[in-house]
Amino acid sequence: MAIQLSAQCVSSLRKAGNLIHLRTAALGVEKRNYSSRKASAEYLHRSVVPSMHYQKSLPRLPVPKLEDTIRRYLAAQKPLLDDEQFRTTEKLAQDFQNGVGKQLHEELVAQDKNNKHTSYISGPWFDMYLSARDSVVLNFNPFMSFNPDPNTEYNDQLVRATNVVCSAVRFMKTLRAGILEPEVFHLNPAKSDTDGFKKLIRWVPSSLSWYGAYMVNAYPLDMSQYFRLFNSTRIPKRGRDELFTDDKERHLLVMRKGNMYVFDIVDRDGNLVKPAEIQSHLKYILSDPTPAPAFPLGVLTSENRDVWAGLRDKLIAAGNAEDLRVVDSALFCLCLDDESMKDHIHISHNMLHGDGCNRWYDKSFSVILAKDEQATINFEHSWGDGVAVLRFQNEIFKDTTEQPLVHPGSAAAAVDSASAVRRLQFNLDGELETGIKKAKENFDSAVSKLTIDAMEFKKGGKEQLKKSRLSPDAIAQLAFQMGFLRQYGQTVATYESCSTAAFKHGRTETIRPATIHTKRCSHAFVCQPGQHSVEQLKAMLSECSKYHGQLTKEAAMGQGFDRHLFALRYLANSNGQALHSLYTDPAYTAINHNILSTSTLTSPAVSLGGFAPVVADGFGVGYGVHDDWIGCNVSSYPARNVHEFLQCVHKSLEDIFTVLEGKSLS
């Protein structure tokens, strides 16, 4: 059943949109009421409401009106162009809206009406990711580090690895049994996150259940990506990769020193293998004296996708098809590193890319455990977005810290790990050895150019900003605009990711934080600090916050412009049409050359997250606004100076908080 939203319903969803975007990150841990019997050894919990109960009745991602998209596009271009450039772009956009764009839009709307089981962006978005030929390392895979276990003795590599594996199996089993609590954003948890409501809503047919949740101000989120979490891999193919999933397999892939091992973590009856046995097998791997291979296969997953596809064909021809299938179908990949982490910067480099040898970057996700307490998830991005991975990470952190199945001093089971664990050995000819050597050279060259730095601003955070009636996210984004202006004297294309998981098969939309308001405010703070009163500066901050809040709500409601223009371009290409000059306009190229690529994340489970810049002259900005501090983890290539950028961002935050305290800028 396709849900048609009433005007009142759309209005309520729009109000929720901003909150959904900014607080989805914390779902999965904070105050989740599971309304279930006690967790067993096999399951995390037993949700009264089936996992996919709301999926059928989720509202559909709207295709925005073309005139709204063009208006929003031009508003985002305004701070990036001079008057003459803007007039040219405006003319092209209006010509597109009244001609080719109108036809393409009508075709897209008709296509969308004929495909009510999905969203208009889902197919093109998968295609965009899977057709990209660049390496997934640095270009696509991000990382999110776990916080340490508060019980420090549980951070031992073997103990934590065993508990993470056991909790991951419990999560997988809970999901596949349909008893994982559905992902729901509760605006009024006192009404909707209760046993009484859940016992009631479970009897509402799934074709209507979303409405039932909406009546109590609860917003179920799309869970269609979750099935790709386990037993899944991106397979390189020439031209366009494929996603592979085989949910019948029961084994784990473990990597150490570039060697690859497999053993079963689920038994023939579908139960979790005894935790003590899993511990024994991991202990065996950690003590295996086999040296690092001269030609580690994992580094091939860091290659250009067409090059890797060709080498994979050669691997299969050399008799390695079965072992490759074992790798591809493993539940997930566990990377055991022999190195201890020195600091945040070392963690970021190791977890984002490592040395290329002890990773299989194509797995849907890998859990990486360093010699010390550091544990991280690195995930392949084509199959899904952060919502599913973060829910998994939150649940794993909660389960391993609250209900660990092995303990410091636990005796590993007296089992024959030598026969249970198999080390994969691949047949390599001279051509494959050369391919691996070349892949490692390319990898080393790419990662050597990456610089990462971090900053913590300790003079204020979310609480103070909210007291000043300012959006914490808006102020963080404004600080990046001010910082870049201070460093380079420019306002540039900026991207902030926003989930559209409130809709069926929603992916992401772009918030465009560089606006005429942030440009005006940044110039006032950076270039004319003595020329405005405190009250005038406060008014500018308020204007930036209000407008950013509007952009955020619109994006979360699927009312940005980026995905719509992308889908229209994709449709034109699919039809073999020549692209309208809107798409060949240098201004369109520039706004999609995102020099500031940003993403925010706060969660009780996550200590640090990061990704590489999306362009050679850009910054990759991971950030979190906490109660009383603001943190940034930023990456760059040689074209930019990340250390100086963070100093400029810090200075910008100091200035903003100085003004909020009623003091003038010196």
Coordinates of C-alpha atoms in Angstrom, one line a residue, residues 57-509:
S57 CA 3.7 1.3 5.1
L58 CA 6.6 3.7 5.2
P59 CA 5.8 6.9 3.3
R60 CA 7.5 7.1 -0.1
L61 CA 10.4 9.5 -0.7
P62 CA 8.8 12.5 -2.5
V63 CA 10.1 13.7 -5.9
P64 CA 10.4 17.5 -5.2
K65 CA 8.6 20.0 -7.5
L66 CA 11.0 21.1 -10.2
E67 CA 10.5 24.8 -9.5
D68 CA 11.4 24.2 -5.8
T69 CA 14.5 22.3 -6.9
I70 CA 15.6 25.1 -9.2
R71 CA 14.9 27.8 -6.6
R72 CA 16.9 25.8 -4.0
Y73 CA 19.7 25.2 -6.4
L74 CA 20.1 28.9 -7.3
A75 CA 20.0 29.8 -3.6
A76 CA 22.9 27.5 -2.9
Q77 CA 24.8 28.9 -5.9
K78 CA 24.4 32.5 -4.8
P79 CA 27.2 32.6 -2.2
L80 CA 29.6 30.8 -4.6
L81 CA 29.3 33.0 -7.7
D82 CA 29.9 36.6 -8.6
D83 CA 26.9 38.6 -10.1
E84 CA 27.8 37.9 -13.7
Q85 CA 28.4 34.1 -13.1
F86 CA 25.1 34.0 -11.2
R87 CA 23.1 35.6 -14.0
T88 CA 24.5 33.0 -16.5
T89 CA 23.6 30.1 -14.1
E90 CA 20.2 31.5 -13.4
K91 CA 19.4 31.8 -17.1
L92 CA 20.5 28.2 -17.7
A93 CA 18.5 26.9 -14.8
Q94 CA 15.3 28.7 -15.9
D95 CA 15.8 27.4 -19.5
F96 CA 16.2 23.9 -18.0
Q97 CA 13.1 24.3 -15.9
N98 CA 10.9 25.4 -18.8
G99 CA 12.2 22.9 -21.3
V100 CA 14.2 19.7 -21.1
G101 CA 14.0 19.6 -17.3
K102 CA 10.2 19.8 -17.3
Q103 CA 10.0 16.7 -19.7
L104 CA 12.6 14.8 -17.7
H105 CA 10.8 15.6 -14.4
E106 CA 7.5 14.4 -15.8
E107 CA 9.1 11.2 -16.9
L108 CA 10.8 10.7 -13.5
V109 CA 7.4 11.2 -11.7
A110 CA 5.7 8.7 -14.0
Q111 CA 8.5 6.2 -13.5
D112 CA 8.3 6.7 -9.7
K113 CA 4.5 6.1 -9.8
N114 CA 5.2 2.8 -11.5
N115 CA 7.7 1.7 -8.9
K116 CA 5.9 2.1 -5.6
H117 CA 8.0 -0.6 -3.9
T118 CA 11.1 1.6 -3.9
S119 CA 12.3 5.3 -4.1
Y120 CA 13.2 7.3 -7.2
I121 CA 16.8 7.6 -5.9
S122 CA 17.5 4.0 -4.8
G123 CA 18.4 2.5 -8.2
P124 CA 20.5 5.5 -9.5
W125 CA 22.3 5.8 -6.2
F126 CA 23.3 2.1 -6.1
D127 CA 24.4 2.5 -9.7
M128 CA 26.5 5.6 -8.9
Y129 CA 28.4 3.7 -6.2
L130 CA 28.8 0.4 -8.0
S131 CA 29.9 2.1 -11.3
A132 CA 32.6 4.2 -9.6
R133 CA 36.0 2.9 -10.7
D134 CA 38.1 4.6 -8.0
S135 CA 39.5 2.6 -5.1
V136 CA 37.0 2.2 -2.2
V137 CA 39.9 3.0 0.1
L138 CA 39.9 6.8 1.0
N139 CA 37.3 7.5 -1.7
F140 CA 34.3 5.7 -0.1
N141 CA 34.9 3.6 3.0
P142 CA 34.6 5.5 6.3
F143 CA 35.4 4.3 9.8
M144 CA 33.7 4.7 13.2
S145 CA 35.7 3.8 16.4
F146 CA 34.1 2.2 19.4
N147 CA 34.5 3.8 22.8
P148 CA 36.7 1.6 25.1
D149 CA 34.8 -0.8 27.3
P150 CA 34.4 1.1 30.7
N151 CA 35.6 -2.1 32.4
T152 CA 39.2 -1.7 31.2
E153 CA 40.2 -5.4 31.6
Y154 CA 37.6 -6.2 29.0
N155 CA 39.6 -4.2 26.4
D156 CA 42.2 -7.0 26.1
Q157 CA 42.4 -7.8 22.3
L158 CA 41.4 -11.5 22.7
V159 CA 38.6 -10.9 25.2
R160 CA 37.1 -7.9 23.2
A161 CA 37.4 -9.7 19.9
T162 CA 35.5 -12.7 21.3
N163 CA 32.8 -10.6 22.8
V164 CA 32.4 -8.6 19.6
V165 CA 32.1 -11.7 17.5
C166 CA 29.5 -13.3 19.9
S167 CA 27.4 -10.1 20.1
A168 CA 27.6 -9.7 16.3
V169 CA 26.1 -13.2 15.9
R170 CA 23.4 -12.4 18.4
F171 CA 22.6 -9.3 16.5
M172 CA 22.4 -11.2 13.2
K173 CA 20.2 -13.9 14.7
T174 CA 17.9 -11.3 16.3
L175 CA 17.6 -9.5 13.0
R176 CA 16.9 -12.6 10.9
A177 CA 14.4 -14.0 13.4
G178 CA 12.5 -10.7 13.0
I179 CA 12.7 -9.8 16.7
L180 CA 15.2 -6.9 16.5
E181 CA 13.4 -3.8 17.8
P182 CA 12.3 -1.8 14.7
E183 CA 14.3 1.4 14.1
V184 CA 11.9 4.2 15.3
F185 CA 12.5 7.8 16.1
H186 CA 10.3 8.7 19.1
L187 CA 9.3 12.4 19.4
N188 CA 7.3 11.5 22.5
P189 CA 8.8 8.3 24.0
A190 CA 6.5 8.4 27.0
K191 CA 3.7 7.6 24.7
S192 CA 5.2 5.5 21.9
D193 CA 8.3 3.7 23.5
T194 CA 6.1 1.8 25.9
D195 CA 5.1 -1.9 26.3
G196 CA 1.4 -0.9 26.1
F197 CA 1.8 0.9 22.7
K198 CA 4.0 -1.9 21.3
K199 CA 1.5 -4.6 22.3
L200 CA -1.2 -2.6 20.5
I201 CA 0.7 -1.7 17.3
R202 CA 1.8 -5.2 16.7
W203 CA -1.8 -6.1 15.9
V204 CA -2.2 -3.3 13.4
P205 CA -1.7 -4.7 9.8
S206 CA 1.8 -3.8 8.5
S207 CA 0.2 -2.0 5.6
L208 CA -1.2 0.6 8.1
S209 CA 1.3 0.4 11.0
W210 CA 3.2 3.5 10.0
Y211 CA 0.0 5.5 10.6
G212 CA -0.4 4.0 14.0
A213 CA 3.1 5.1 15.0
Y214 CA 2.5 8.5 13.5
M215 CA -0.6 9.0 15.7
V216 CA 1.7 8.9 18.8
N217 CA 4.5 11.1 17.2
A218 CA 6.8 8.1 16.4
Y219 CA 8.5 7.9 13.1
P220 CA 9.7 4.4 11.9
L221 CA 12.8 4.4 9.8
D222 CA 13.7 2.4 6.7
M223 CA 15.4 -0.9 7.5
S224 CA 15.8 -2.3 3.9
Q225 CA 19.6 -2.1 4.0
Y226 CA 20.0 -4.3 7.1
F227 CA 20.0 -7.6 5.3
R228 CA 23.3 -6.6 3.6
L229 CA 25.1 -6.3 6.9
F230 CA 26.1 -9.9 7.0
N231 CA 27.5 -12.5 4.5
S232 CA 27.9 -9.7 2.0
T233 CA 30.7 -8.4 -0.2
R234 CA 31.1 -6.0 -3.1
I235 CA 32.4 -8.0 -6.0
P236 CA 34.6 -6.2 -8.6
K237 CA 33.3 -6.4 -12.2
R238 CA 34.4 -4.5 -15.2
G239 CA 32.3 -1.3 -15.6
R240 CA 30.0 -2.0 -12.6
D241 CA 30.5 -4.0 -9.5
E242 CA 27.9 -6.3 -8.0
L243 CA 26.7 -6.9 -4.4
F244 CA 26.8 -10.5 -3.3
T245 CA 25.0 -12.0 -0.2
D246 CA 24.8 -15.6 0.9
D247 CA 22.9 -15.9 4.2
K248 CA 23.4 -19.6 4.4
E249 CA 27.0 -19.5 5.4
R250 CA 28.1 -19.8 9.0
H251 CA 31.8 -18.8 9.1
L252 CA 33.8 -15.8 10.1
L253 CA 36.7 -14.3 8.1
V254 CA 39.7 -13.4 10.3
M255 CA 42.8 -11.5 9.1
R256 CA 46.1 -11.2 10.9
K257 CA 49.4 -10.1 9.4
G258 CA 47.8 -10.3 5.9
N259 CA 47.0 -14.0 6.4
M260 CA 43.3 -15.1 6.1
Y261 CA 41.6 -17.6 8.3
V262 CA 38.0 -19.0 8.5
F263 CA 36.1 -20.9 11.1
D264 CA 32.4 -21.4 11.9
I265 CA 30.8 -19.1 14.5
V266 CA 27.3 -20.5 14.0
D267 CA 26.7 -24.3 14.3
R268 CA 24.6 -26.6 12.0
D269 CA 21.5 -25.9 14.1
G270 CA 21.9 -22.2 13.6
N271 CA 23.1 -21.6 17.2
L272 CA 26.1 -19.4 18.3
V273 CA 29.2 -21.6 18.7
K274 CA 30.2 -21.7 22.4
P275 CA 31.9 -18.4 23.2
A276 CA 34.8 -20.4 24.9
E277 CA 35.4 -22.2 21.5
I278 CA 35.4 -18.9 19.6
Q279 CA 37.9 -17.6 22.1
S280 CA 40.0 -20.7 21.6
H281 CA 40.0 -20.3 17.8
L282 CA 40.9 -16.6 18.0
K283 CA 43.7 -17.3 20.5
Y284 CA 45.0 -19.9 18.0
I285 CA 45.1 -17.3 15.3
L286 CA 46.8 -14.7 17.5
S287 CA 49.5 -17.2 18.3
D288 CA 50.0 -18.6 14.8
P289 CA 53.7 -18.2 13.9
T290 CA 53.0 -18.1 10.1
P291 CA 54.9 -15.1 8.8
A292 CA 53.1 -12.3 6.8
P293 CA 52.7 -13.4 3.2
A294 CA 55.1 -11.9 0.6
F295 CA 52.0 -11.2 -1.6
P296 CA 49.0 -10.3 0.7
L297 CA 45.8 -10.8 -1.3
G298 CA 43.8 -8.2 0.7
V299 CA 45.7 -5.3 -0.9
L300 CA 43.9 -6.1 -4.2
T301 CA 40.6 -4.8 -2.7
S302 CA 42.3 -1.4 -2.6
E303 CA 42.9 -1.2 -6.3
N304 CA 41.0 0.6 -9.1
R305 CA 37.9 -1.5 -9.5
D306 CA 38.5 -2.5 -13.2
V307 CA 42.1 -3.5 -12.4
W308 CA 40.9 -5.5 -9.4
A309 CA 38.1 -7.1 -11.6
G310 CA 40.7 -8.3 -14.1
L311 CA 43.0 -9.7 -11.4
R312 CA 40.1 -11.4 -9.7
D313 CA 39.3 -13.2 -13.0
K314 CA 42.9 -14.3 -13.1
L315 CA 42.7 -15.5 -9.5
I316 CA 39.6 -17.6 -10.4
A317 CA 41.4 -19.0 -13.5
A318 CA 44.3 -20.0 -11.2
G319 CA 42.0 -22.2 -9.2
N320 CA 41.1 -19.9 -6.3
A321 CA 37.3 -19.7 -7.0
E322 CA 36.2 -21.7 -4.0
D323 CA 38.4 -19.8 -1.5
L324 CA 37.3 -16.5 -2.9
R325 CA 33.7 -17.6 -2.4
V326 CA 34.5 -18.4 1.2
V327 CA 35.9 -14.9 1.7
D328 CA 32.8 -13.3 0.0
S329 CA 30.2 -15.2 1.9
A330 CA 31.8 -14.9 5.4
L331 CA 29.5 -13.3 8.0
F332 CA 31.9 -10.4 8.3
C333 CA 35.6 -9.7 8.5
L334 CA 37.5 -9.4 11.8
C335 CA 41.0 -7.8 11.4
L336 CA 43.4 -8.5 14.3
D337 CA 46.2 -6.0 14.1
D338 CA 49.5 -6.5 15.9
E339 CA 50.1 -2.8 16.4
S340 CA 49.1 -0.6 19.4
M341 CA 47.7 2.8 18.7
K342 CA 49.8 5.9 19.7
D343 CA 47.1 8.6 19.6
H344 CA 43.9 9.7 17.8
I345 CA 45.8 10.5 14.6
H346 CA 47.4 7.0 14.5
I347 CA 43.9 5.5 15.2
S348 CA 42.4 7.5 12.3
H349 CA 45.1 6.4 9.8
N350 CA 45.0 2.8 10.9
M351 CA 41.3 2.4 10.9
L352 CA 40.6 4.4 7.7
H353 CA 43.2 2.6 5.6
G354 CA 45.9 0.7 7.6
D355 CA 48.8 -0.8 5.7
G356 CA 46.5 -2.3 3.0
C357 CA 47.5 -5.9 3.8
N358 CA 45.4 -6.9 6.8
R359 CA 42.1 -5.7 5.3
W360 CA 39.4 -6.9 2.9
Y361 CA 37.9 -3.5 2.1
D362 CA 35.1 -5.1 0.0
K363 CA 33.3 -6.8 2.9
S364 CA 30.1 -5.0 3.9
F365 CA 31.9 -4.2 7.2
S366 CA 35.1 -5.2 9.0
V367 CA 35.7 -5.0 12.7
I368 CA 39.3 -3.9 13.3
L369 CA 40.9 -4.6 16.7
A370 CA 44.4 -3.2 17.5
K371 CA 46.7 -4.8 20.0
D372 CA 45.5 -2.3 22.6
E373 CA 41.9 -1.4 23.4
Q374 CA 41.0 0.2 20.1
A375 CA 38.1 -1.4 18.1
T376 CA 36.6 0.1 15.0
I377 CA 34.2 -0.6 12.2
N378 CA 35.3 0.2 8.6
F379 CA 32.5 -0.3 6.1
E380 CA 32.0 -0.4 2.3
H381 CA 29.5 2.3 1.4
S382 CA 27.6 1.1 -1.7
W383 CA 25.2 -1.2 0.0
G384 CA 24.0 1.2 2.7
D385 CA 24.5 4.3 4.7
G386 CA 25.5 5.0 8.3
V387 CA 22.1 4.3 9.9
A388 CA 22.3 0.5 9.7
V389 CA 25.9 0.3 10.6
L390 CA 25.5 2.7 13.5
R391 CA 22.5 0.7 14.9
F392 CA 24.7 -2.4 14.7
Q393 CA 27.6 -0.6 16.4
N394 CA 25.4 0.8 19.1
E395 CA 23.9 -2.6 19.9
I396 CA 27.3 -4.4 19.8
F397 CA 28.7 -1.8 22.3
K398 CA 25.7 -2.1 24.6
D399 CA 25.8 -5.9 24.5
T400 CA 29.6 -6.4 24.9
T401 CA 29.7 -3.9 27.8
E402 CA 26.6 -5.0 29.6
Q403 CA 26.4 -8.7 28.9
P404 CA 29.9 -10.0 27.9
L405 CA 30.0 -13.7 27.2
V406 CA 33.7 -14.1 28.0
H407 CA 35.7 -12.5 30.7
P408 CA 39.3 -11.7 31.6
G409 CA 40.7 -14.9 32.9
S410 CA 38.0 -17.0 31.1
A411 CA 39.6 -20.3 30.1
A412 CA 39.5 -20.9 26.3
A413 CA 37.8 -24.2 25.5
A414 CA 40.0 -27.3 25.2
V415 CA 39.1 -27.8 21.5
D416 CA 41.2 -28.7 18.5
S417 CA 41.4 -25.2 16.9
A418 CA 44.1 -26.5 14.5
S419 CA 41.4 -28.5 12.7
A420 CA 38.5 -26.0 13.2
V421 CA 40.4 -23.0 11.9
R422 CA 41.5 -23.1 8.2
R423 CA 44.1 -20.7 6.8
L424 CA 43.3 -19.8 3.3
Q425 CA 46.1 -20.4 0.8
F426 CA 45.9 -19.0 -2.7
N427 CA 47.6 -20.1 -5.9
L428 CA 49.4 -17.2 -7.4
D429 CA 51.2 -17.0 -10.7
G430 CA 53.8 -14.4 -11.7
E431 CA 51.1 -12.1 -13.2
L432 CA 49.1 -12.1 -10.0
E433 CA 52.2 -11.5 -7.8
T434 CA 53.1 -8.5 -10.0
G435 CA 49.4 -7.3 -9.7
I436 CA 49.6 -7.5 -5.9
K437 CA 53.0 -5.7 -5.8
K438 CA 51.6 -2.9 -8.0
A439 CA 48.5 -2.6 -5.9
K440 CA 50.6 -2.2 -2.8
E441 CA 52.7 0.5 -4.5
N442 CA 49.5 2.3 -5.6
F443 CA 48.1 2.0 -2.1
D444 CA 51.2 3.3 -0.4
S445 CA 51.4 6.2 -2.8
A446 CA 47.7 7.2 -2.2
V447 CA 47.8 7.0 1.6
S448 CA 51.1 8.8 1.9
K449 CA 49.4 11.9 0.6
L450 CA 46.8 11.9 3.4
T451 CA 47.2 14.1 6.5
I452 CA 44.8 13.8 9.4
D453 CA 44.5 16.2 12.4
A454 CA 42.0 16.6 15.2
M455 CA 40.8 19.4 17.4
E456 CA 38.8 19.7 20.6
F457 CA 37.1 23.0 21.4
K458 CA 36.6 23.0 25.2
K459 CA 35.0 26.4 25.8
G460 CA 31.4 25.5 25.0
G461 CA 29.1 23.1 23.3
K462 CA 25.5 22.0 22.7
E463 CA 24.2 23.2 26.1
Q464 CA 25.4 26.8 25.8
L465 CA 24.2 27.0 22.1
K466 CA 20.8 25.8 22.9
K467 CA 20.5 28.3 25.8
S468 CA 21.3 30.9 23.2
R469 CA 18.5 29.4 21.0
L470 CA 21.0 28.4 18.3
S471 CA 21.3 25.1 16.4
P472 CA 24.5 23.4 17.5
D473 CA 24.9 21.9 14.0
A474 CA 24.4 25.3 12.4
I475 CA 27.1 26.9 14.5
A476 CA 29.6 24.0 13.8
Q477 CA 29.0 24.5 10.1
L478 CA 29.3 28.2 10.4
A479 CA 32.7 27.7 12.1
F480 CA 33.9 25.7 9.1
Q481 CA 32.8 28.5 6.7
M482 CA 34.5 31.1 8.9
G483 CA 37.6 28.9 9.2
F484 CA 37.9 28.4 5.5
L485 CA 37.4 32.1 4.8
R486 CA 40.0 33.0 7.4
Q487 CA 42.5 30.6 5.8
Y488 CA 41.8 30.9 2.1
G489 CA 39.7 34.1 1.7
Q490 CA 36.9 32.2 -0.1
T491 CA 33.4 30.6 0.3
V492 CA 33.4 27.2 -1.4
A493 CA 31.1 24.3 -2.2
T494 CA 30.2 22.5 1.1
Y495 CA 28.4 19.2 1.6
E496 CA 26.7 17.9 4.7
S497 CA 25.1 14.4 4.6
C498 CA 21.6 14.0 5.8
S499 CA 19.7 10.7 6.1
T500 CA 16.3 10.3 4.4
A501 CA 15.6 7.0 6.3
A502 CA 12.2 8.3 7.3
F503 CA 11.1 7.2 3.8
K504 CA 10.9 3.8 2.1
H505 CA 14.3 3.0 0.5
G506 CA 15.5 6.6 1.4
R507 CA 19.3 7.0 1.2
T508 CA 20.7 10.5 1.8
E509 CA 20.1 14.1 0.8

